[in-house]
Amino acid sequence: MKASDLMVRALEAEGVEYIFGIPGEENLDLLESLRQSSIQLILTRHEQGAGFMAATYGRLTGKVGVCLSTLGPGATNLVTPAAYAQLGAMPILMITGQKPIKTSKQGRFQVIDAVDMMRPLTKFTCQIVSGDRIPSVVREAFRLASEERPGAVHIELPEDIAAEDTSAPLIPASTVRRPIAEYKAINAAVSMIEQADRPVLVIGAGANRKLTCKMLREFVDKTGIPFITTQMGKGVLDEHGEAFLGNTALSDNDFIHRALSHADLILNVGHDVVEKPPFFMRPDGARVVHINFQSAQVDPVYFPQLEVVGDIANSIWQIKEQTTTQSHWDFSFFRKVHAAYVEHRRELEDDQRFPMLPERLVKDLRRALPRDGIVTLDNGVYKIWFARNFPAAFPNSLLLDNALATMGAGLPSAMAAKMVYPDRAVVSVCGDGGFMMNSQEMETAVRLGLHIVVIILRDDAYGMIKWKQSNMHFDNFGLDYGNPDFVEYARAYGARGWRVGATEELQPLIRSCLEEPAVHLIDVPVDYSLNDQTLNVTIREQARALEE
């Protein structure tokens, strides 16, 4: 058969449902093969949007998301999604085209070395030099993208290779069982937990897996040990209960850092060095048990006393089965932290000022959404408030990027989330700067008939950098811009546009938009002027409240 047909059959054998992207002339054989396949091509308006959609599909399903581009500029546009997926541990395959490699009449026109370009950003990158190599290259790419730690892989399919004939058979996927932790490590962890007086659990990005969530829930239910999450560990366990102490949204001095400094044992589950450290170890501080798929990467602030290396879900299950609750465990200070955190969070949640404070906006969105609703965030200062103040009830129900922390991913992520979960409410929250970086995908969302709500937090500036600029006592310079009329902008794409004119209008408007199937855009003026004041008050109040 034609090599492009074999390529598509190999993708079908891997269970691929969608390919997101923009074909070019070097992809036309592959495009024709896709036309006759079960795979749905999702045509986007920019390769970056396609890459973010594929990465989010991988993040939500655990299966490899696939995106497609042509050579040259199409391939370079996938660099940011490659880094986004690789740093965020999202399984993604990028397929790029190339000019013929056996004979060429166009010299170096549009030709770059995309394989070498992708090498630092991926787990695997390869040019297919023969149609007979397609089955093994595709199988290896999917295997590497999926295995822990998941990430990005890249295949380049040249135009002449796609058109040649091949009779190579497909290679079926093998059964893989991850290794489990050695029993001596499990026993040592159980002993440390039972001997501790104030153990606490920290849940990181690597614990955000379906079976791990189940085992962690059973462990907390049995032991009552309180837990903290990193930003990309949000929702692994329901954050509405008293066992939840908070999220590591701030770098230091927040409620959770005081809880961690009080603990004498930290169970660090799924720690990923890509995220900002949830705590800094000290030689005279709490002991740390590292529970992960891989061994720890030791540095000056992370040097765990015990490593439990193997499948995380199995490790937690074994520890849970062997651990007995101890009468000497003392969680009273942690309960105090939780109460103080909840009380402080409420202070500005009902504030009526307009433009809106982010604390009020977070609360209104949480109340308007069903418990299983999905929120995707772009990147901006508001991410701190969502991480800190938005209680997530389900895994991957608050999708934020605390790895590459790129702008422009919020809208494409929401689109992919709605495709994966068509029956769940999906809202994307974007700053005006990040939204405009991929706003053209509004047309894609409308064309696909998706029901999503996009909330634009408008402050007419690159707000986070402006905040940092002010903190460094620099003059305001270079960060303010103008915006289109977002209501008319949405309508130009065939979406519904709304503008909030008073704080009390937002929550009922969100509810209304969630009830009406369409692409909705809501323009919300936001006020970040209290960021410093609020955080400084937080630190002072915590010191006073928790030392009493």
Coordinates of C-alpha atoms in Angstrom, one line a residue:
M1 CA 0.0 0.0 0.0
K2 CA 1.0 3.6 -0.2
A3 CA 3.2 4.7 2.8
S4 CA 0.8 7.4 3.8
D5 CA -2.0 4.8 4.0
L6 CA 0.2 2.7 6.2
M7 CA 0.9 5.7 8.4
V8 CA -2.8 6.3 9.0
R9 CA -3.4 2.6 9.6
A10 CA -0.6 2.7 12.2
L11 CA -2.3 5.7 13.9
E12 CA -5.7 4.0 13.8
A13 CA -4.1 0.9 15.5
E14 CA -2.9 3.2 18.3
G15 CA -6.4 4.4 18.9
V16 CA -6.1 7.9 17.5
E17 CA -9.4 9.7 17.3
Y18 CA -8.4 13.2 16.2
I19 CA -5.5 14.9 14.5
F20 CA -5.4 18.6 15.1
G21 CA -3.5 20.8 12.7
I22 CA -2.9 22.6 9.4
P23 CA -1.8 20.5 6.4
G24 CA 0.5 21.9 3.7
E25 CA 1.4 20.6 0.2
E26 CA 4.0 18.2 1.7
N27 CA 1.2 16.5 3.6
L28 CA -1.3 16.0 0.7
D29 CA -0.7 12.2 0.4
L30 CA -1.3 11.9 4.2
L31 CA -4.3 14.2 4.0
E32 CA -5.9 12.0 1.3
S33 CA -5.2 8.9 3.4
L34 CA -6.8 10.6 6.4
R35 CA -9.9 11.4 4.3
Q36 CA -10.6 7.7 3.9
S37 CA -9.9 6.8 7.6
S38 CA -11.8 6.8 10.9
I39 CA -9.6 9.6 12.2
Q40 CA -11.2 13.1 12.3
L41 CA -9.0 16.0 11.2
I42 CA -9.6 19.1 13.3
L43 CA -8.5 22.0 11.1
T44 CA -7.2 24.8 13.3
R45 CA -6.2 28.4 12.4
H46 CA -2.7 28.2 13.8
E47 CA -0.3 25.3 14.5
Q48 CA 0.2 26.5 18.0
G49 CA -3.6 26.1 18.7
A50 CA -3.4 22.6 17.2
G51 CA -0.5 21.7 19.5
F52 CA -2.2 23.0 22.6
M53 CA -5.3 21.0 21.7
A54 CA -3.4 17.8 21.2
A55 CA -1.5 18.3 24.4
T56 CA -4.6 18.9 26.4
Y57 CA -6.3 15.8 24.8
G58 CA -3.3 13.8 26.1
R59 CA -3.4 15.4 29.5
L60 CA -7.1 14.6 30.0
T61 CA -7.2 11.1 28.5
G62 CA -3.7 9.7 29.1
K63 CA -3.7 8.8 25.4
V64 CA -1.3 10.4 22.9
G65 CA -2.8 13.5 21.3
V66 CA -1.7 14.0 17.7
C67 CA -1.1 17.2 15.7
L68 CA 0.0 17.9 12.2
S69 CA 1.9 20.6 10.3
T70 CA 3.7 21.2 7.1
L71 CA 7.5 21.8 6.9
G72 CA 9.4 25.0 7.8
P73 CA 7.2 27.6 9.3
G74 CA 4.5 25.1 10.2
A75 CA 7.0 23.0 12.1
T76 CA 8.5 26.0 13.9
N77 CA 5.0 26.9 15.1
L78 CA 4.9 23.6 17.0
V79 CA 8.0 24.5 19.1
T80 CA 6.0 26.1 21.9
P81 CA 3.4 23.3 22.1
A82 CA 6.3 20.8 22.2
A83 CA 7.8 22.5 25.2
Y84 CA 4.3 22.9 26.8
A85 CA 3.7 19.2 26.5
Q86 CA 7.2 18.1 27.4
L87 CA 7.5 20.3 30.6
G88 CA 3.8 19.5 31.5
A89 CA 4.2 15.7 31.1
M90 CA 1.4 15.6 28.4
P91 CA 1.7 12.8 25.8
I92 CA 1.7 14.3 22.3
L93 CA 2.9 13.3 18.8
M94 CA 3.7 16.0 16.3
I95 CA 3.8 15.0 12.7
T96 CA 5.5 17.4 10.3
G97 CA 6.0 17.3 6.6
Q98 CA 9.2 17.8 4.6
K99 CA 10.4 18.2 1.0
P100 CA 11.4 15.1 -0.9
I101 CA 14.7 13.7 0.6
K102 CA 15.7 11.4 -2.3
T103 CA 15.6 14.0 -5.1
S104 CA 14.8 17.7 -4.8
K105 CA 14.3 20.5 -7.4
Q106 CA 13.8 23.3 -4.9
G107 CA 17.1 23.5 -3.1
R108 CA 16.7 24.6 0.6
F109 CA 13.4 26.5 0.1
Q110 CA 11.5 26.3 3.4
V111 CA 13.8 23.5 4.5
I112 CA 15.1 23.5 8.1
D113 CA 16.3 20.6 10.2
A114 CA 13.1 20.1 12.1
V115 CA 14.4 16.8 13.7
D116 CA 17.4 18.5 15.3
M117 CA 15.1 21.5 16.2
M118 CA 12.8 19.2 18.2
R119 CA 15.6 17.2 19.8
P120 CA 16.0 19.3 23.0
L121 CA 12.2 19.6 23.4
T122 CA 11.1 16.0 23.0
K123 CA 11.6 12.4 24.2
F124 CA 12.0 11.2 20.7
T125 CA 12.4 12.8 17.2
C126 CA 12.9 11.0 13.9
Q127 CA 12.7 11.4 10.2
I128 CA 11.1 8.5 8.3
V129 CA 13.5 7.6 5.5
S130 CA 11.5 4.6 4.2
G131 CA 7.9 3.5 4.1
D132 CA 9.0 0.2 5.6
R133 CA 10.1 2.0 8.8
I134 CA 6.6 3.5 9.5
P135 CA 5.2 0.7 11.8
S136 CA 8.3 0.6 14.1
V137 CA 8.7 4.4 14.2
V138 CA 5.1 5.0 15.1
R139 CA 5.0 2.3 17.7
E140 CA 8.2 3.6 19.4
A141 CA 6.9 7.1 19.3
F142 CA 3.6 6.2 21.0
R143 CA 5.4 4.0 23.6
L144 CA 7.8 6.8 24.6
A145 CA 5.1 9.5 24.6
S146 CA 2.9 7.5 27.0
E147 CA 5.3 6.0 29.4
E148 CA 6.2 7.8 32.6
R149 CA 7.2 10.6 32.6
P150 CA 4.8 11.3 29.5
G151 CA 5.8 14.0 27.0
A152 CA 6.3 15.1 23.4
V153 CA 7.5 13.0 20.4
H154 CA 8.0 14.1 16.8
I155 CA 8.0 12.3 13.5
E156 CA 8.9 14.0 10.2
L157 CA 7.3 12.4 7.1
P158 CA 8.9 13.6 3.8
E159 CA 6.7 14.1 0.8
D160 CA 8.4 11.4 -1.4
I161 CA 8.4 8.8 1.4
A162 CA 4.7 9.3 2.0
A163 CA 4.0 8.6 -1.7
E164 CA 6.1 5.4 -2.0
D165 CA 4.8 1.8 -1.8
T166 CA 5.4 -0.4 1.1
S167 CA 4.3 -3.9 2.3
A168 CA 5.5 -3.6 5.9
P169 CA 3.2 -5.1 8.5
L170 CA 1.9 -3.1 11.5
I171 CA 3.5 -3.7 14.9
P172 CA 0.9 -4.3 17.7
A173 CA 1.3 -2.6 21.0
S174 CA 2.9 -4.6 23.7
T175 CA 1.5 -5.1 27.2
V176 CA 3.5 -3.0 29.8
R177 CA 3.4 -3.3 33.5
R178 CA 5.3 -0.7 35.5
P179 CA 7.7 -1.9 38.1
I180 CA 6.5 -1.6 41.7
A181 CA 8.4 -0.4 44.8
E182 CA 10.5 -2.8 46.7
Y183 CA 8.8 -4.1 49.9
K184 CA 11.7 -2.8 52.2
A185 CA 11.0 0.8 50.9
I186 CA 7.3 0.3 51.6
N187 CA 8.0 -0.9 55.1
A188 CA 10.4 1.9 55.8
A189 CA 7.8 4.5 54.7
V190 CA 5.1 2.9 56.9
S191 CA 7.5 3.0 59.9
M192 CA 8.3 6.7 59.3
I193 CA 4.6 7.6 59.0
E194 CA 3.6 5.7 62.1
Q195 CA 6.5 7.2 64.1
A196 CA 5.8 10.8 63.0
D197 CA 3.7 13.1 65.2
R198 CA 2.7 15.6 62.5
P199 CA 2.7 14.0 59.0
V200 CA 1.4 15.8 56.0
L201 CA 0.9 14.8 52.4
V202 CA 2.0 16.9 49.4
I203 CA 0.5 15.9 46.1
G204 CA 2.3 17.0 42.9
A205 CA 1.8 16.8 39.2
G206 CA 3.0 13.2 38.8
A207 CA 0.2 12.0 41.1
N208 CA -2.4 13.4 38.7
R209 CA -3.3 9.9 37.3
K210 CA -6.6 8.1 37.5
L211 CA -5.5 5.1 39.7
T212 CA -3.3 7.3 41.8
C213 CA -6.2 9.6 42.6
K214 CA -8.2 6.6 43.8
M215 CA -5.5 5.2 46.0
L216 CA -4.7 8.6 47.5
R217 CA -8.4 9.1 48.4
E218 CA -8.5 5.8 50.2
F219 CA -5.2 6.6 52.0
V220 CA -6.5 10.0 53.3
D221 CA -9.9 8.5 54.2
K222 CA -8.2 5.8 56.3
T223 CA -5.5 7.9 58.0
G224 CA -6.9 11.4 58.1
I225 CA -3.5 12.8 57.2
P226 CA -4.0 16.3 55.8
F227 CA -2.9 17.2 52.3
I228 CA -1.5 20.0 50.2
T229 CA -1.4 20.2 46.4
T230 CA 0.9 21.9 44.0
Q231 CA -0.8 23.8 41.2
M232 CA -0.7 20.9 38.7
G233 CA -1.8 18.5 41.5
K234 CA -5.1 20.4 42.0
G235 CA -8.1 18.2 42.1
V236 CA -6.3 14.9 42.6
L237 CA -8.4 14.9 45.8
D238 CA -11.5 16.8 46.5
E239 CA -10.4 20.2 48.0
H240 CA -13.7 21.0 49.8
G241 CA -13.0 19.0 52.9
E242 CA -11.1 19.8 56.1
A243 CA -8.2 17.6 55.2
F244 CA -7.2 20.0 52.4
L245 CA -4.8 22.6 53.7
G246 CA -4.3 24.6 50.5
N247 CA -2.4 25.0 47.3
T248 CA 1.1 26.1 46.7
A249 CA 0.1 29.2 44.7
L250 CA 2.6 31.6 46.3
S251 CA 6.3 31.1 46.6
D252 CA 6.5 31.5 50.3
N253 CA 4.8 32.6 53.6
D254 CA 1.3 31.6 52.7
F255 CA -0.8 29.4 55.0
I256 CA 0.4 26.2 53.5
H257 CA 4.1 27.1 54.0
R258 CA 3.4 27.6 57.7
A259 CA 1.7 24.2 57.8
L260 CA 4.7 22.6 56.1
S261 CA 7.1 24.2 58.5
H262 CA 5.2 22.7 61.4
A263 CA 5.2 19.1 59.9
D264 CA 7.8 16.6 61.0
L265 CA 7.2 14.3 58.1
I266 CA 6.3 15.2 54.5
L267 CA 5.0 12.5 52.1
N268 CA 5.9 14.0 48.8
V269 CA 3.9 12.2 46.1
G270 CA 4.4 12.8 42.4
H271 CA 7.0 15.6 42.9
D272 CA 8.0 17.1 39.5
V273 CA 11.0 19.4 39.5
V274 CA 9.4 21.3 36.6
E275 CA 7.0 22.9 39.1
K276 CA 8.2 25.5 41.6
P277 CA 9.3 23.6 44.8
P278 CA 6.3 23.2 47.2
F279 CA 8.8 23.4 50.1
F280 CA 12.5 23.9 50.8
M281 CA 14.2 21.2 52.8
R282 CA 16.5 22.1 55.7
P283 CA 18.9 19.7 57.5
D284 CA 17.1 20.3 60.7
G285 CA 13.6 20.3 59.2
A286 CA 10.9 17.7 58.5
R287 CA 11.9 14.4 57.1
V288 CA 10.7 13.7 53.5
V289 CA 9.5 10.5 51.8
H290 CA 9.8 10.7 48.0
I291 CA 7.1 8.6 46.4
N292 CA 7.3 8.6 42.6
F293 CA 7.8 6.8 39.4
Q294 CA 11.4 7.9 39.3
S295 CA 14.0 8.5 41.9
A296 CA 14.6 12.0 43.3
Q297 CA 16.7 14.6 41.7
V298 CA 18.7 15.9 44.6
D299 CA 19.6 19.6 44.9
P300 CA 20.4 22.0 47.7
V301 CA 16.7 22.2 48.8
Y302 CA 15.5 18.7 48.0
F303 CA 17.3 15.7 49.5
P304 CA 14.7 13.2 50.8
Q305 CA 15.6 10.7 53.5
L306 CA 13.6 7.9 51.8
E307 CA 12.7 7.1 48.2
V308 CA 9.8 4.8 47.3
V309 CA 10.3 4.3 43.6
G310 CA 7.8 2.5 41.4
D311 CA 4.2 2.7 40.3
I312 CA 2.7 5.5 42.5
A313 CA -0.7 4.0 42.8
N314 CA 0.6 0.7 43.9
S315 CA 3.0 2.3 46.3
I316 CA 0.2 4.3 48.0
W317 CA -2.0 1.2 48.1
Q318 CA 0.7 -0.9 49.8
I319 CA 1.4 1.9 52.3
K320 CA -2.3 2.4 53.0
E321 CA -2.8 -1.3 53.6
Q322 CA 0.0 -1.5 56.1
T323 CA -0.4 1.8 57.9
T324 CA -2.4 2.0 61.1
T325 CA -3.7 5.2 62.5
Q326 CA -1.7 6.5 65.5
S327 CA -3.1 8.1 68.7
H328 CA -0.1 10.4 68.9
W329 CA -0.7 12.0 65.5
D330 CA -1.5 15.7 66.2
F331 CA -3.3 17.5 63.4
S332 CA -4.6 20.4 65.6
F333 CA -2.3 23.0 64.1
F334 CA -3.2 21.9 60.6
R335 CA -6.9 22.3 61.4
K336 CA -6.1 25.8 62.7
V337 CA -4.3 26.5 59.4
H338 CA -7.3 25.3 57.4
A339 CA -9.7 27.5 59.4
A340 CA -7.5 30.5 59.0
Y341 CA -7.1 29.9 55.3
V342 CA -10.9 29.6 54.7
E343 CA -11.6 32.7 56.8
H344 CA -9.0 34.8 55.0
R345 CA -10.2 33.6 51.6
R346 CA -13.7 34.8 52.4
E347 CA -12.7 38.4 53.1
L348 CA -12.8 39.7 49.5
E349 CA -15.0 37.1 47.9
D350 CA -18.1 39.2 48.3
D351 CA -16.4 42.6 47.5
Q352 CA -18.7 44.6 45.3
R353 CA -16.2 47.0 43.7
F354 CA -16.0 47.2 40.0
P355 CA -13.8 46.5 38.0
M356 CA -13.9 43.1 39.8
L357 CA -11.3 41.8 42.2
P358 CA -10.0 38.4 41.2
E359 CA -11.0 36.9 44.5
R360 CA -14.7 37.8 43.8
L361 CA -14.5 36.5 40.2
V362 CA -13.1 33.1 41.3
K363 CA -15.8 32.7 43.9
D364 CA -18.6 33.6 41.4
L365 CA -17.3 31.2 38.8
R366 CA -17.0 28.4 41.3
R367 CA -20.6 28.9 42.4
A368 CA -21.9 29.1 38.8
L369 CA -20.1 25.9 37.7
P370 CA -21.3 22.3 38.4
R371 CA -18.9 20.5 40.7
D372 CA -17.5 18.6 37.7
G373 CA -17.2 21.6 35.5
I374 CA -13.8 22.2 33.9
V375 CA -11.9 25.5 34.0
T376 CA -8.9 26.0 31.7
L377 CA -6.6 28.9 32.5
D378 CA -4.3 30.9 30.2
N379 CA -1.3 32.4 32.0
G380 CA -1.4 35.6 34.0
V381 CA -1.5 36.9 37.6
Y382 CA -5.1 35.6 38.0
K383 CA -3.6 32.1 38.0
I384 CA -2.4 32.7 41.5
W385 CA -5.9 33.4 42.7
F386 CA -7.4 30.4 41.0
A387 CA -4.8 28.1 42.3
R388 CA -5.2 29.4 45.8
N389 CA -9.0 30.2 46.0
F390 CA -10.7 27.8 43.6
P391 CA -11.5 24.5 45.3
A392 CA -11.3 21.7 42.7
A393 CA -13.5 18.6 43.2
F394 CA -12.2 16.3 40.5
P395 CA -8.8 15.6 38.8
N396 CA -8.0 17.9 35.9
S397 CA -11.0 20.1 36.5
L398 CA -8.8 23.2 36.9
L399 CA -6.3 23.0 34.0
L400 CA -3.4 25.4 34.6
D401 CA 0.1 25.4 33.3
N402 CA 2.7 25.7 36.0
A403 CA 5.4 24.1 33.9
L404 CA 6.1 26.1 30.7
A405 CA 3.6 28.7 31.9
T406 CA 2.9 29.9 28.3
M407 CA 0.3 32.4 27.2
G408 CA -2.1 31.5 24.5
A409 CA -3.1 28.0 25.6
G410 CA -6.3 28.7 27.5
L411 CA -8.8 28.8 24.6
P412 CA -7.4 25.8 22.7
S413 CA -7.3 23.8 26.0
A414 CA -10.9 24.5 26.6
M415 CA -11.8 23.4 23.1
A416 CA -10.0 20.1 23.6
A417 CA -11.6 19.6 27.0
K418 CA -15.1 20.0 25.5
M419 CA -14.3 17.5 22.8
V420 CA -13.1 15.0 25.4
Y421 CA -16.0 15.7 27.8
P422 CA -18.9 17.0 25.7
D423 CA -21.4 16.6 28.6
R424 CA -19.4 18.7 31.1
A425 CA -19.4 22.5 31.5
V426 CA -16.2 24.0 30.2
V427 CA -15.1 27.6 30.9
S428 CA -11.8 29.2 29.7
V429 CA -10.4 32.1 31.8
C430 CA -7.9 34.2 29.9
G431 CA -6.2 37.5 30.4
D432 CA -6.7 39.9 27.5
G433 CA -3.0 39.5 26.5
G434 CA -3.0 35.7 26.4
F435 CA -6.4 35.5 24.7
M436 CA -5.3 37.6 21.8
M437 CA -2.3 35.3 21.1
N438 CA -4.6 32.5 19.9
S439 CA -8.0 34.3 19.6
Q440 CA -8.4 33.2 16.0
E441 CA -9.3 29.7 17.3
M442 CA -12.7 31.2 18.1
E443 CA -13.6 30.4 14.5
T444 CA -12.5 26.8 15.0
A445 CA -14.7 26.5 18.1
V446 CA -17.7 27.9 16.3
R447 CA -17.1 25.7 13.3
L448 CA -16.9 22.6 15.5
G449 CA -20.2 23.6 17.2
L450 CA -18.6 23.5 20.7
H451 CA -20.4 24.9 23.8
I452 CA -17.7 26.7 25.8
V453 CA -17.6 30.0 27.8
V454 CA -14.6 32.2 27.4
I455 CA -14.1 34.8 30.2
I456 CA -11.7 37.6 29.3
L457 CA -10.1 39.4 32.3
R458 CA -9.4 42.8 30.8
D459 CA -6.9 45.2 32.4
D460 CA -5.5 46.4 29.0
A461 CA -1.9 45.4 30.0
Y462 CA 0.4 42.5 30.5
G463 CA -0.7 42.5 34.1
M464 CA 1.6 40.1 35.8
I465 CA 4.7 41.7 34.4
K466 CA 3.3 45.1 35.2
W467 CA 2.8 43.9 38.8
K468 CA 6.4 42.6 39.0
Q469 CA 7.7 45.9 37.5
S470 CA 5.9 47.8 40.2
N471 CA 7.3 45.5 42.9
M472 CA 10.8 46.2 41.6
H473 CA 10.1 50.0 41.9
F474 CA 10.5 50.6 38.2
D475 CA 8.4 53.2 36.4
N476 CA 5.4 51.9 34.4
F477 CA 6.7 51.4 30.9
G478 CA 6.2 49.2 27.9
L479 CA 3.3 47.0 29.2
D480 CA 0.0 48.8 28.4
Y481 CA -1.9 48.2 25.1
G482 CA -5.3 48.7 23.5
N483 CA -8.0 46.0 23.0
P484 CA -10.7 45.4 20.4
D485 CA -14.3 45.6 21.4
F486 CA -14.4 42.0 22.6
V487 CA -18.2 41.7 22.3
E488 CA -18.1 42.7 18.6
Y489 CA -15.0 40.6 18.1
A490 CA -16.8 37.5 19.3
R491 CA -19.8 38.2 17.1
A492 CA -17.6 38.6 14.1
Y493 CA -16.7 34.9 14.5
G494 CA -20.3 33.9 15.0
A495 CA -19.9 33.6 18.7
R496 CA -22.0 35.3 21.4
G497 CA -20.4 38.4 23.0
W498 CA -21.2 39.8 26.5
R499 CA -19.9 42.6 28.6
V500 CA -20.1 42.8 32.4
G501 CA -21.0 46.3 33.6
A502 CA -21.3 45.5 37.4
T503 CA -19.9 42.9 39.7
E504 CA -23.3 41.3 40.5
E505 CA -23.9 40.6 36.8
L506 CA -21.2 38.0 36.3
Q507 CA -22.5 35.0 38.2
P508 CA -26.0 35.0 36.6
L509 CA -24.4 35.6 33.2
I510 CA -22.1 32.6 33.5
R511 CA -25.1 30.4 34.4
S512 CA -27.1 31.7 31.5
C513 CA -24.2 31.1 29.1
L514 CA -23.7 27.5 30.4
E515 CA -27.4 26.8 29.6
E516 CA -27.3 28.1 26.0
P517 CA -25.2 25.9 23.6
A518 CA -22.9 28.2 21.8
V519 CA -19.5 29.7 22.0
H520 CA -19.8 32.6 24.5
L521 CA -17.2 35.3 25.3
I522 CA -17.6 37.5 28.4
D523 CA -15.6 40.7 28.7
V524 CA -14.9 41.3 32.5
P525 CA -12.9 44.4 33.6
V526 CA -10.6 43.3 36.4
D527 CA -8.7 45.1 39.1
Y528 CA -5.4 43.7 40.3
S529 CA -4.4 46.8 42.3
L530 CA -4.9 45.0 45.7
N531 CA -2.5 42.1 44.9
D532 CA 0.3 43.4 47.0
Q533 CA -1.8 44.7 49.8
T534 CA -3.8 41.5 50.0
L535 CA -0.8 39.2 50.0
N536 CA 1.1 41.4 52.6
V537 CA -2.0 41.5 54.8
T538 CA -2.2 37.7 54.4
I539 CA 1.4 37.2 55.7
R540 CA 0.8 39.5 58.7
E541 CA -2.5 38.0 59.6
Q542 CA -1.2 34.5 59.4
A543 CA 1.7 35.2 61.6
R544 CA -0.7 36.7 64.2
A545 CA -3.5 34.1 63.9
L546 CA -1.3 31.0 63.9
E547 CA 1.0 32.0 66.6
E548 CA -1.8 32.7 69.1

